[in-house]
XYZ file of N, CA and C in Angstrom:
858
model
N 16.458 -3.248 -2.929
C 15.199 -3.097 -3.635
C 14.832 -4.432 -4.279
N 13.605 -4.840 -4.066
C 13.143 -6.107 -4.583
C 11.784 -5.913 -5.222
N 11.384 -6.886 -6.061
C 10.019 -6.809 -6.549
C 9.083 -7.214 -5.433
N 7.800 -6.976 -5.624
C 6.840 -7.143 -4.546
C 6.823 -8.515 -3.912
N 6.647 -9.604 -4.698
C 6.615 -10.931 -4.089
C 7.853 -11.237 -3.260
N 9.036 -10.837 -3.745
C 10.262 -11.085 -2.989
C 10.242 -10.332 -1.666
N 9.703 -9.120 -1.676
C 9.603 -8.347 -0.443
C 8.739 -9.082 0.562
N 7.596 -9.591 0.116
C 6.698 -10.299 1.038
C 7.371 -11.547 1.598
N 8.096 -12.299 0.737
C 8.790 -13.502 1.215
C 9.837 -13.140 2.258
N 10.609 -12.084 1.974
C 11.667 -11.711 2.899
C 11.103 -11.197 4.212
N 10.029 -10.419 4.127
C 9.437 -9.891 5.349
C 8.798 -11.001 6.166
N 8.138 -11.918 5.503
C 7.572 -13.062 6.207
C 8.680 -13.876 6.865
N 9.746 -14.123 6.133
C 10.854 -14.896 6.678
C 11.521 -14.208 7.853
N 11.710 -12.881 7.750
C 12.345 -12.141 8.834
C 11.497 -12.181 10.098
N 10.173 -12.054 9.934
C 9.302 -12.094 11.106
C 9.297 -13.484 11.736
N 9.284 -14.512 10.915
C 9.315 -15.876 11.444
C 10.635 -16.145 12.173
N 11.721 -15.597 11.650
C 13.019 -15.761 12.321
C 13.002 -15.065 13.680
N 12.422 -13.865 13.746
C 12.322 -13.148 15.017
C 11.484 -13.923 16.028
N 10.376 -14.485 15.570
C 9.516 -15.260 16.461
C 10.216 -16.527 16.943
N 10.999 -17.142 16.060
C 11.729 -18.360 16.450
C 12.761 -18.052 17.525
N 13.548 -17.002 17.296
C 14.567 -16.672 18.288
C 13.915 -16.224 19.593
N 12.764 -15.540 19.471
C 12.045 -15.134 20.676
C 11.549 -16.319 21.480
N 11.298 -17.427 20.778
C 10.856 -18.647 21.452
C 12.034 -19.449 21.987
N 13.266 -18.944 21.764
C 14.454 -19.628 22.269
C 14.824 -20.873 21.498
N 14.512 -20.917 20.215
C 14.769 -22.103 19.400
C 15.811 -21.821 18.328
N 16.649 -22.806 18.045
C 17.526 -22.735 16.884
C 16.731 -23.194 15.672
N 17.260 -22.929 14.474
C 16.554 -23.365 13.271
C 16.451 -24.886 13.219
N 17.462 -25.565 13.722
C 17.417 -27.020 13.747
C 16.343 -27.541 14.693
N 16.231 -26.901 15.865
C 15.208 -27.309 16.832
C 13.802 -27.034 16.292
N 13.646 -25.895 15.615
C 12.341 -25.578 15.025
C 11.979 -26.598 13.953
N 12.965 -26.965 13.147
C 12.713 -27.942 12.092
C 12.278 -29.281 12.671
N 12.928 -29.709 13.740
C 12.551 -30.992 14.353
C 11.133 -30.938 14.921
N 10.751 -29.790 15.475
C 9.406 -29.668 16.054
C 8.311 -29.847 15.009
N 8.560 -29.392 13.791
C 7.530 -29.478 12.746
C 7.794 -30.592 11.747
N 8.878 -31.341 11.968
C 9.153 -32.495 11.109
C 9.770 -32.155 9.769
N 10.572 -31.084 9.708
C 11.222 -30.688 8.472
C 12.733 -30.849 8.574
N 13.384 -30.653 7.420
C 14.827 -30.527 7.420
C 15.182 -29.078 7.758
N 16.294 -28.870 8.408
C 16.699 -27.519 8.819
C 16.789 -26.569 7.628
N 17.192 -27.077 6.465
C 17.374 -26.215 5.301
C 16.060 -25.563 4.874
N 14.929 -26.234 5.112
C 13.639 -25.632 4.740
C 13.345 -24.423 5.616
N 13.614 -24.536 6.899
C 13.420 -23.397 7.794
C 14.317 -22.243 7.368
N 15.555 -22.535 7.036
C 16.510 -21.492 6.640
C 16.084 -20.819 5.344
N 15.619 -21.596 4.367
C 15.201 -21.008 3.086
C 14.001 -20.087 3.273
N 13.068 -20.488 4.148
C 11.896 -19.642 4.409
C 12.314 -18.364 5.111
N 13.200 -18.469 6.080
C 13.600 -17.299 6.865
C 14.407 -16.293 6.047
N 15.150 -16.757 5.062
C 15.932 -15.848 4.228
C 15.137 -15.344 3.029
N 13.939 -15.875 2.818
C 13.129 -15.472 1.677
C 13.541 -16.143 0.392
N 14.442 -17.127 0.485
C 14.886 -17.832 -0.713
C 13.766 -18.658 -1.328
N 12.834 -19.092 -0.488
C 11.667 -19.829 -0.980
C 10.443 -19.371 -0.212
N 9.310 -19.505 -0.841
C 8.071 -19.102 -0.202
C 7.605 -20.128 0.814
N 6.642 -19.735 1.633
C 6.068 -20.633 2.631
C 4.570 -20.737 2.385
N 4.058 -21.947 2.386
C 2.624 -22.142 2.255
C 1.941 -21.759 3.570
N 0.688 -21.343 3.496
C -0.027 -21.009 4.731
C 0.017 -22.126 5.769
N -0.081 -23.379 5.310
C -0.037 -24.502 6.252
C 1.314 -24.569 6.951
N 2.391 -24.252 6.212
C 3.728 -24.241 6.813
C 3.833 -23.154 7.876
N 3.283 -21.988 7.565
C 3.344 -20.873 8.511
C 2.568 -21.216 9.777
N 1.410 -21.838 9.628
C 0.625 -22.224 10.814
C 1.421 -23.183 11.697
N 2.114 -24.143 11.084
C 2.918 -25.086 11.861
C 3.991 -24.349 12.662
N 4.672 -23.418 12.008
C 5.738 -22.685 12.685
C 5.180 -21.799 13.797
N 4.083 -21.108 13.524
C 3.499 -20.240 14.547
C 3.038 -21.049 15.756
N 2.475 -22.216 15.514
C 2.076 -23.081 16.627
C 3.304 -23.538 17.413
N 4.365 -23.882 16.687
C 5.589 -24.344 17.350
C 6.225 -23.239 18.179
N 6.067 -21.995 17.737
C 6.666 -20.868 18.445
C 5.732 -20.297 19.511
N 4.556 -20.876 19.637
C 3.620 -20.434 20.667
C 3.002 -19.075 20.401
N 2.840 -18.726 19.124
C 2.275 -17.416 18.764
C 0.750 -17.502 18.827
N 0.151 -16.719 19.709
C -1.305 -16.746 19.890
C -1.973 -15.435 19.461
N -1.187 -14.435 19.124
C -1.724 -13.140 18.709
C -2.494 -13.318 17.395
N -3.814 -13.189 17.455
C -4.651 -13.459 16.292
C -4.365 -12.541 15.118
N -4.150 -11.255 15.392
C -3.913 -10.303 14.297
C -2.559 -10.556 13.644
N -1.560 -10.903 14.449
C -0.251 -11.189 13.885
C -0.307 -12.464 13.044
N -1.002 -13.471 13.534
C -1.142 -14.712 12.773
C -1.842 -14.443 11.445
N -2.898 -13.650 11.489
C -3.642 -13.347 10.261
C -2.761 -12.627 9.254
N -1.974 -11.655 9.731
C -1.116 -10.893 8.847
C -0.077 -11.790 8.187
N 0.571 -12.639 8.973
C 1.606 -13.500 8.414
C 1.012 -14.525 7.452
N -0.184 -14.986 7.751
C -0.842 -15.918 6.831
C -1.216 -15.216 5.533
N -1.591 -13.956 5.611
C -1.891 -13.204 4.397
C -0.636 -13.019 3.561
N 0.490 -12.758 4.209
C 1.750 -12.618 3.481
C 2.121 -13.918 2.780
N 1.669 -15.025 3.356
C 1.929 -16.326 2.747
C 0.885 -16.679 1.692
N -0.115 -15.801 1.516
C -1.134 -16.054 0.504
C -2.264 -16.916 0.992
N -2.608 -16.790 2.263
C -3.632 -17.653 2.845
C -4.994 -17.440 2.212
N -5.599 -18.510 1.725
C -6.968 -18.445 1.238
C -7.908 -18.137 2.382
N -7.530 -18.525 3.585
C -8.383 -18.308 4.741
C -8.393 -16.880 5.223
N -7.579 -16.036 4.608
C -7.523 -14.646 5.028
C -8.763 -13.874 4.624
N -9.565 -14.460 3.744
C -10.816 -13.803 3.379
C -10.787 -13.238 1.976
N -11.949 -13.256 1.314
C -12.033 -12.804 -0.065
C -11.677 -11.339 -0.219
N -11.867 -10.531 0.846
C -11.604 -9.105 0.714
C -10.129 -8.833 0.447
N -9.263 -9.802 0.752
C -7.834 -9.632 0.501
C -7.411 -10.230 -0.831
N -8.356 -10.835 -1.589
C -7.969 -11.520 -2.814
C -8.932 -11.211 -3.968
N -9.768 -10.198 -3.817
C -10.761 -9.913 -4.832
C -10.162 -9.616 -6.191
N -8.949 -9.060 -6.222
C -8.341 -8.635 -7.480
C -7.915 -9.802 -8.361
N -7.941 -11.028 -7.812
C -7.546 -12.188 -8.621
C -8.448 -12.353 -9.838
N -9.677 -11.849 -9.742
C -10.582 -11.929 -10.886
C -10.099 -11.076 -12.050
N -9.152 -10.150 -11.785
C -8.649 -9.244 -12.818
C -7.209 -9.572 -13.204
N -6.751 -10.763 -12.881
C -5.341 -11.101 -13.102
C -4.929 -10.907 -14.555
N -5.866 -11.136 -15.481
C -5.522 -11.044 -16.893
C -5.191 -9.648 -17.360
N -5.673 -8.637 -16.664
C -5.461 -7.265 -17.094
C -4.496 -6.504 -16.183
N -4.213 -7.033 -14.981
C -3.358 -6.331 -14.028
C -1.911 -6.797 -14.129
N -0.956 -5.873 -14.288
C 0.458 -6.253 -14.252
C 0.818 -6.807 -12.870
N 1.809 -7.696 -12.788
C 2.200 -8.265 -11.481
C 2.518 -7.217 -10.427
N 3.218 -6.135 -10.812
C 3.584 -5.112 -9.828
C 2.349 -4.445 -9.252
N 1.324 -4.235 -10.088
C 0.094 -3.608 -9.607
C -0.664 -4.556 -8.701
N -0.695 -5.857 -9.034
C -1.354 -6.840 -8.169
C -0.691 -6.867 -6.801
N 0.616 -6.768 -6.785
C 1.310 -6.819 -5.504
C 1.058 -5.565 -4.684
N 0.976 -4.416 -5.357
C 0.662 -3.167 -4.657
C -0.712 -3.274 -4.001
N -1.686 -3.803 -4.731
C -3.035 -3.951 -4.192
C -3.035 -4.918 -3.017
N -2.233 -5.961 -3.107
C -2.133 -6.925 -2.016
C -1.621 -6.254 -0.749
N -0.569 -5.465 -0.868
C -0.045 -4.747 0.291
C -1.069 -3.756 0.835
N -1.724 -3.045 -0.065
C -2.707 -2.042 0.338
C -3.859 -2.672 1.103
N -4.295 -3.848 0.678
C -5.433 -4.505 1.326
C -5.080 -5.054 2.697
N -3.787 -5.310 2.933
C -3.351 -5.880 4.201
C -2.883 -4.826 5.190
N -2.559 -3.641 4.690
C -1.977 -2.602 5.545
C -3.013 -2.021 6.498
N -2.522 -1.497 7.605
C -3.392 -0.794 8.550
C -3.329 0.712 8.333
N -2.238 1.190 7.719
C -2.079 2.625 7.473
C -1.258 2.843 6.213
N -1.510 3.988 5.587
C -0.816 4.328 4.349
C -0.502 5.824 4.376
N 0.774 6.155 4.198
C 1.199 7.538 4.066
C 1.656 7.741 2.624
N 1.174 8.774 1.969
C 1.538 8.955 0.572
C 1.764 10.415 0.229
N 2.792 10.651 -0.543
C 3.015 11.944 -1.165
C 2.640 11.800 -2.628
N 1.757 12.668 -3.114
C 1.387 12.664 -4.518
C 1.751 14.014 -5.127
N 2.466 13.978 -6.238
C 2.907 15.208 -6.894
C 2.285 15.402 -8.265
N 1.560 14.401 -8.754
C 1.055 14.458 -10.124
C -0.452 14.262 -10.221
N -0.957 13.190 -9.581
C -2.380 12.878 -9.684
C -2.959 12.629 -8.299
N -4.280 12.661 -8.221
C -4.991 12.348 -6.983
C -4.729 10.889 -6.626
N -4.507 10.552 -5.345
C -4.313 9.150 -4.963
C -5.472 8.285 -5.441
N -5.148 7.071 -5.868
C -6.170 6.178 -6.404
C -7.328 5.940 -5.456
N -7.058 5.923 -4.157
C -8.113 5.654 -3.181
C -9.112 6.796 -3.083
N -8.806 7.949 -3.678
C -9.674 9.118 -3.569
C -10.197 9.596 -4.923
N -9.977 8.821 -5.966
C -10.379 9.234 -7.304
C -11.854 8.957 -7.578
N -12.482 9.831 -8.359
C -13.829 9.574 -8.855
C -13.726 8.648 -10.064
N -14.818 7.997 -10.454
C -14.777 7.113 -11.628
C -14.326 7.842 -12.893
N -14.818 9.059 -13.103
C -14.469 9.798 -14.319
C -12.988 10.186 -14.336
N -12.493 10.602 -13.188
C -11.075 10.964 -13.079
C -10.209 9.719 -13.279
N -10.594 8.606 -12.650
C -9.837 7.365 -12.788
C -9.779 6.922 -14.245
N -10.881 7.074 -14.966
C -10.911 6.682 -16.372
C -9.961 7.561 -17.194
N -9.980 8.863 -16.945
C -9.118 9.767 -17.697
C -7.646 9.497 -17.412
N -7.308 9.270 -16.142
C -5.921 8.981 -15.771
C -5.461 7.667 -16.396
N -6.288 6.646 -16.313
C -5.915 5.335 -16.842
C -5.735 5.378 -18.352
N -6.628 6.058 -19.039
C -6.516 6.137 -20.496
C -5.230 6.850 -20.905
N -4.834 7.868 -20.149
C -3.617 8.608 -20.477
C -2.357 7.819 -20.130
N -2.425 7.047 -19.045
C -1.224 6.367 -18.548
C -0.945 5.041 -19.244
N -1.991 4.357 -19.679
C -1.833 3.031 -20.282
C -2.293 3.092 -21.728
N -1.357 2.994 -22.646
C -1.661 3.152 -24.059
C -2.296 1.900 -24.655
N -3.027 2.106 -25.744
C -3.587 1.021 -26.558
C -4.525 0.111 -25.773
N -5.298 0.676 -24.847
C -6.276 -0.109 -24.105
C -7.591 -0.166 -24.873
N -8.171 -1.366 -24.997
C -9.510 -1.417 -25.561
C -10.507 -1.060 -24.456
N -11.731 -0.818 -24.827
C -12.726 -0.341 -23.867
C -12.961 -1.336 -22.739
N -12.904 -2.632 -23.048
C -13.153 -3.650 -22.022
C -12.075 -3.636 -20.952
N -10.821 -3.558 -21.377
C -9.726 -3.529 -20.409
C -9.721 -2.217 -19.622
N -10.068 -1.123 -20.291
C -10.154 0.161 -19.602
C -11.219 0.109 -18.516
N -12.369 -0.461 -18.839
C -13.445 -0.599 -17.846
C -12.973 -1.434 -16.660
N -12.227 -2.516 -16.954
C -11.764 -3.401 -15.886
C -10.791 -2.678 -14.962
N -9.877 -1.899 -15.528
C -8.902 -1.184 -14.705
C -9.568 -0.109 -13.853
N -10.577 0.538 -14.387
C -11.317 1.521 -13.601
C -12.081 0.824 -12.479
N -12.669 -0.338 -12.760
C -13.358 -1.115 -11.724
C -12.404 -1.468 -10.594
N -11.185 -1.859 -10.951
C -10.175 -2.196 -9.940
C -9.853 -0.971 -9.089
N -9.659 0.168 -9.742
C -9.334 1.397 -9.008
C -10.427 1.725 -7.995
N -11.675 1.568 -8.395
C -12.786 1.883 -7.493
C -12.944 0.819 -6.409
N -12.708 -0.443 -6.758
C -12.821 -1.513 -5.762
C -11.762 -1.369 -4.677
N -10.592 -0.859 -5.043
C -9.534 -0.637 -4.053
C -9.993 0.289 -2.936
N -10.909 1.192 -3.251
C -11.346 2.188 -2.279
C -12.140 1.587 -1.129
N -12.514 0.322 -1.240
C -13.242 -0.337 -0.152
C -12.418 -0.424 1.120
N -11.080 -0.331 1.007
C -10.245 -0.419 2.219
C -10.527 0.745 3.165
N -11.132 1.816 2.647
C -11.479 2.954 3.495
C -12.845 2.799 4.147
N -13.555 1.718 3.787
C -14.926 1.565 4.275
C -15.148 0.263 5.031
N -14.092 -0.446 5.371
C -14.237 -1.708 6.087
C -14.463 -1.454 7.579
N -14.687 -2.530 8.316
C -14.890 -2.413 9.766
C -13.665 -1.802 10.436
N -12.475 -2.194 9.952
C -11.222 -1.594 10.417
C -10.567 -0.915 9.224
N -11.006 0.302 8.884
C -10.547 0.934 7.641
C -9.075 1.299 7.669
N -8.502 1.319 6.490
C -7.136 1.797 6.326
C -7.071 3.261 6.739
N -6.044 3.621 7.496
C -5.827 5.017 7.858
C -4.948 5.649 6.782
N -5.507 6.615 6.075
C -4.821 7.243 4.959
C -4.383 8.655 5.319
N -3.093 8.908 5.192
C -2.539 10.241 5.404
C -1.867 10.653 4.099
N -2.415 11.661 3.437
C -1.930 12.041 2.120
C -1.516 13.504 2.089
N -0.363 13.740 1.489
C 0.102 15.092 1.211
C 0.046 15.273 -0.307
N -0.694 16.269 -0.761
C -0.866 16.508 -2.190
C -0.177 17.806 -2.588
N 0.729 17.721 -3.543
C 1.297 18.936 -4.107
C 0.175 19.710 -4.804
N 0.258 21.020 -4.781
C -0.791 21.840 -5.390
C -0.993 21.505 -6.863
N 0.054 21.035 -7.526
C -0.054 20.673 -8.943
C -1.120 19.609 -9.168
N -1.295 18.710 -8.184
C -2.317 17.669 -8.284
C -3.700 18.289 -8.433
N -3.938 19.372 -7.732
C -5.252 20.004 -7.720
C -5.482 20.889 -8.933
N -4.418 21.382 -9.528
C -4.564 22.335 -10.633
C -4.405 21.683 -12.003
N -3.873 20.472 -12.059
C -3.725 19.795 -13.350
C -5.100 19.319 -13.803
N -5.599 19.864 -14.892
C -6.941 19.534 -15.362
C -6.919 18.206 -16.100
N -7.470 17.194 -15.467
C -7.526 15.850 -16.041
C -8.981 15.505 -16.324
N -9.259 15.207 -17.584
C -10.612 14.822 -17.958
C -11.537 15.984 -18.255
N -11.048 17.217 -18.121
C -11.882 18.374 -18.379
C -12.321 19.059 -17.099
N -12.862 20.247 -17.253
C -13.229 21.066 -16.099
C -14.285 20.402 -15.226
N -15.282 19.768 -15.850
C -16.342 19.129 -15.081
C -15.827 17.977 -14.240
N -14.961 17.167 -14.828
C -14.377 16.041 -14.099
C -13.553 16.540 -12.920
N -12.773 17.598 -13.135
C -11.951 18.127 -12.052
C -12.798 18.729 -10.947
N -13.893 19.372 -11.316
C -14.769 19.955 -10.293
C -15.328 18.869 -9.384
N -15.757 17.771 -9.982
C -16.293 16.661 -9.177
C -15.184 16.010 -8.351
N -13.973 15.963 -8.920
C -12.866 15.359 -8.182
C -12.495 16.185 -6.957
N -12.509 17.488 -7.087
C -12.216 18.354 -5.944
C -13.289 18.198 -4.867
N -14.537 18.041 -5.281
C -15.613 17.799 -4.318
C -15.387 16.477 -3.591
N -14.947 15.484 -4.336
C -14.675 14.169 -3.730
C -13.550 14.273 -2.699
N -12.527 15.036 -2.979
C -11.437 15.221 -2.028
C -11.946 15.864 -0.745
N -12.811 16.833 -0.888
C -13.381 17.501 0.281
C -14.193 16.528 1.125
N -14.995 15.700 0.465
C -15.789 14.700 1.189
C -14.884 13.708 1.915
N -13.843 13.247 1.223
C -12.941 12.252 1.812
C -12.184 12.830 2.997
N -11.806 14.111 2.894
C -11.018 14.743 3.955
C -11.785 14.839 5.261
N -13.089 14.724 5.198
C -13.913 14.804 6.404
C -14.060 13.449 7.099
N -13.596 12.383 6.443
C -13.674 11.063 7.053
C -12.645 10.964 8.187
N -12.989 10.314 9.298
C -12.044 10.230 10.422
C -10.780 9.445 10.098
N -10.861 8.532 9.115
C -9.693 7.716 8.781
C -8.809 8.348 7.700
N -9.166 9.562 7.259
C -8.404 10.238 6.202
C -7.863 11.569 6.720
N -6.578 11.797 6.500
C -5.952 13.086 6.814
C -5.337 13.605 5.522
N -5.842 14.718 5.048
C -5.431 15.266 3.756
C -4.804 16.638 3.954
N -3.597 16.832 3.411
C -2.913 18.114 3.504
C -2.395 18.527 2.128
N -2.502 19.805 1.842
C -2.041 20.355 0.568
C -0.703 21.044 0.773
N 0.218 20.773 -0.132
C 1.524 21.442 -0.129
C 1.478 22.514 -1.217
N 1.245 23.774 -0.845
C 1.038 24.820 -1.853
C 2.329 25.185 -2.579
N 2.165 25.770 -3.772
C 3.332 26.224 -4.525
C 4.184 27.171 -3.694
N 3.537 27.934 -2.815
C 4.257 28.904 -1.994
C 5.245 28.278 -1.028
N 5.146 26.959 -0.828
C 6.093 26.278 0.063
C 7.480 26.193 -0.553
N 7.552 26.429 -1.872
C 8.848 26.410 -2.542
C 9.399 25.001 -2.729
N 10.724 24.914 -2.806
C 11.374 23.616 -2.994
C 11.181 22.769 -1.744
N 11.009 21.472 -1.953
C 10.798 20.572 -0.817
C 11.359 19.188 -1.128
N 11.470 18.364 -0.113
C 12.097 17.058 -0.242
C 11.324 16.142 -1.179
N 10.039 16.423 -1.401
C 9.228 15.570 -2.267
C 9.417 15.822 -3.741
N 10.284 16.758 -4.118
C 10.495 17.049 -5.535
C 11.092 15.860 -6.285
N 11.681 14.929 -5.557
C 12.265 13.754 -6.213
C 11.201 12.787 -6.701
N 9.955 12.952 -6.254
C 8.888 12.105 -6.763
C 7.980 11.560 -5.689
N 6.811 11.047 -6.100
C 5.839 10.508 -5.151
C 6.305 9.202 -4.520
N 5.745 8.887 -3.364
C 6.049 7.616 -2.714
C 4.911 7.239 -1.782
N 4.892 5.964 -1.424
C 3.887 5.425 -0.513
C 4.606 4.657 0.593
N 4.159 4.831 1.825
C 4.674 4.036 2.949
C 3.510 3.238 3.514
N 3.610 1.916 3.455
C 2.592 1.050 4.037
C 3.033 0.611 5.430
N 2.118 0.691 6.386
C 2.365 0.189 7.734
C 1.362 -0.915 8.022
N 1.790 -1.868 8.844
C 0.975 -3.055 9.091
C 0.694 -3.224 10.578
N -0.411 -3.874 10.905
C -0.750 -4.064 12.318
C 0.228 -5.005 13.001
N 0.349 -4.831 14.279
C 1.119 -5.735 15.157
C 2.622 -5.528 15.114
N 3.190 -5.205 13.935
C 4.643 -5.094 13.874
C 5.072 -4.090 12.819
N 6.076 -3.282 13.136
C 6.617 -2.331 12.164
C 7.647 -2.986 11.257
N 8.048 -4.209 11.571
C 9.062 -4.884 10.761
C 8.568 -5.194 9.363
N 7.243 -5.132 9.145
C 6.700 -5.443 7.834
C 6.435 -4.199 6.997
N 6.720 -3.006 7.533
C 6.479 -1.775 6.793
C 7.326 -1.742 5.522
N 6.825 -1.062 4.492
C 7.535 -1.030 3.216
C 7.239 0.291 2.507
N 8.247 0.794 1.783
C 8.095 1.983 0.953
C 7.961 1.528 -0.498
N 7.030 2.148 -1.229
C 6.832 1.816 -2.636
C 7.074 3.060 -3.473
N 7.962 2.920 -4.456
C 8.233 3.988 -5.420
C 7.707 3.527 -6.772
N 6.756 4.238 -7.318
C 6.137 3.842 -8.570
C 6.941 4.370 -9.751
N 7.264 3.487 -10.683
C 7.998 3.847 -11.885
C 7.084 3.677 -13.100
N 7.557 4.104 -14.263
C 6.729 4.029 -15.461
C 6.387 2.587 -15.821
N 7.352 1.669 -15.704
C 7.120 0.289 -16.121
C 7.190 -0.706 -14.968
N 7.467 -0.242 -13.765
C 7.574 -1.164 -12.640
C 7.475 -0.375 -11.339
N 7.547 -1.088 -10.220
C 7.556 -0.453 -8.905
C 8.748 -0.961 -8.116
N 9.318 -0.105 -7.292
C 10.431 -0.485 -6.435
C 9.939 -0.542 -4.996
N 10.342 -1.576 -4.283
C 9.928 -1.784 -2.901
C 11.155 -1.697 -2.005
N 11.133 -0.766 -1.064
C 12.256 -0.560 -0.153
C 11.863 -1.064 1.227
N 12.686 -1.935 1.793
C 12.329 -2.547 3.069
C 13.379 -2.348 4.154
N 14.557 -1.831 3.804
C 15.593 -1.642 4.818
C 15.146 -0.595 5.831
N 15.538 -0.792 7.074
C 15.142 0.151 8.121
C 15.647 1.559 7.832
N 16.852 1.649 7.222
C 17.383 2.969 6.899
C 16.494 3.686 5.886
N 15.983 2.931 4.891
C 15.111 3.525 3.885
C 13.780 3.939 4.508
N 13.229 3.074 5.341
C 11.960 3.382 5.999
C 12.087 4.632 6.866
N 13.192 4.737 7.580
C 13.405 5.903 8.434
C 13.547 7.163 7.590
N 14.292 7.078 6.487
C 14.520 8.246 5.637
C 13.202 8.745 5.035
N 12.383 7.840 4.552
C 11.123 8.253 3.935
C 10.104 8.693 4.987
N 10.142 8.078 6.149
C 9.244 8.521 7.219
C 9.590 9.938 7.658
N 10.889 10.220 7.786
C 11.322 11.567 8.158
C 10.971 12.572 7.061
N 11.123 12.155 5.807
C 10.777 13.043 4.699
C 9.283 13.359 4.722
N 8.470 12.348 5.009
C 7.025 12.580 5.039
C 6.653 13.523 6.178
N 7.289 13.336 7.329
C 7.021 14.233 8.459
C 7.397 15.673 8.109
N 8.503 15.840 7.398
C 8.927 17.175 6.984
C 7.917 17.799 6.022
N 7.417 16.988 5.092
C 6.429 17.479 4.131
C 5.143 17.914 4.844
N 4.735 17.143 5.837
C 3.533 17.503 6.584
C 3.721 18.831 7.320
N 4.930 19.066 7.824
C 5.207 20.318 8.534
C 5.110 21.523 7.607
N 5.533 21.351 6.347
C 5.513 22.457 5.392
C 4.164 22.595 4.692
N 3.329 21.575 4.798
C 2.020 21.613 4.143
C 1.018 22.390 4.994
N -0.082 22.748 4.383
C -1.170 23.386 5.111
C -1.798 22.381 6.072
N -2.395 22.873 7.132
C -3.091 21.986 8.058
C -4.296 21.372 7.335
N -4.856 20.287 7.865
C -6.045 19.703 7.226
C -7.181 20.720 7.054
N -7.390 21.560 8.034
C -8.460 22.563 7.939
C -8.137 23.605 6.869
N -6.899 24.077 6.858
C -6.483 25.044 5.832
C -6.528 24.415 4.440
N -6.217 23.135 4.375
C -6.221 22.435 3.088
C -7.627 22.363 2.506
N -8.623 22.135 3.372
C -10.006 22.121 2.898
C -10.381 23.464 2.284
N -9.998 24.518 2.940
C -10.286 25.855 2.418
C -9.551 26.093 1.099
N -8.333 25.603 1.024
C -7.526 25.794 -0.184
C -8.147 25.062 -1.368
N -8.574 23.822 -1.122
C -9.231 23.039 -2.176
C -10.514 23.731 -2.637
N -11.281 24.238 -1.666
C -12.512 24.955 -2.002
C -12.205 26.183 -2.855
N -11.128 26.899 -2.526
C -10.747 28.074 -3.293
C -10.391 27.736 -4.731
N -9.649 26.640 -4.907
C -9.308 26.213 -6.263
C -10.555 25.813 -7.032
N -11.483 25.145 -6.338
C -12.745 24.770 -6.959
C -13.557 25.965 -7.396
N -13.397 27.076 -6.683
C -14.123 28.305 -7.019
C -13.396 29.150 -8.047
N -12.242 28.641 -8.506
C -11.516 29.356 -9.546
C -10.416 30.247 -9.043
N -10.041 30.119 -7.781
C -8.977 30.969 -7.230
C -7.620 30.596 -7.813
């Protein structure tokens, strides 16, 4: 388990190492091709040090990597300014966002798909402004109105990943408690349930409800998020949100365990069509 930046460095380094070996080069040969000392290549590949976007471009050129989407992804992991403002918009909020939250947003903006189990609140990508404000005020103590407004703006801006030319594919399993916990009052919850129904009809969103009747399930240990990335599964990561920090799991064993757990949860959850009816029933007071 590593903090977010370390995860990105290690994943970037691991992918660069795979590309180097695929090109039939030793670390020493790669270093000579780009005019570096071998130790720099080794430090980048192990994640001991970060790589600048210019360094990554040199290595990708040396390894003959022409896949545009893969190059873009690796450059984004390196913090490329050329990756586009849509991947760095949150920098304007650096003063109010904790580092772990900034890193989560960075992963979310770069991912091609997101699988999430939520047991407490509606996923941030599907929250209404009023619901987001109520959740933020409850979760973050001693916020002045200006900082609260900024955090709500960030929550809503994150939702743009569902509306881009290549939108994030969101697959969410919601415990019934998420739908029945009244946050912000009855009116706020009514609008939030309507928003869930609207979102569930989007082609890039798959929403399933895990009803109380399903009994005990593997998700009782807590919510989690699995991010998947284009071009390669080696960059996938699991995020476990904690009260004061986030844990990032990158080992293949962890990814497999959480992927299997998510598949199991989907099997026990209502189908997307049944879930829409269930949400409507709760909205009607059932």
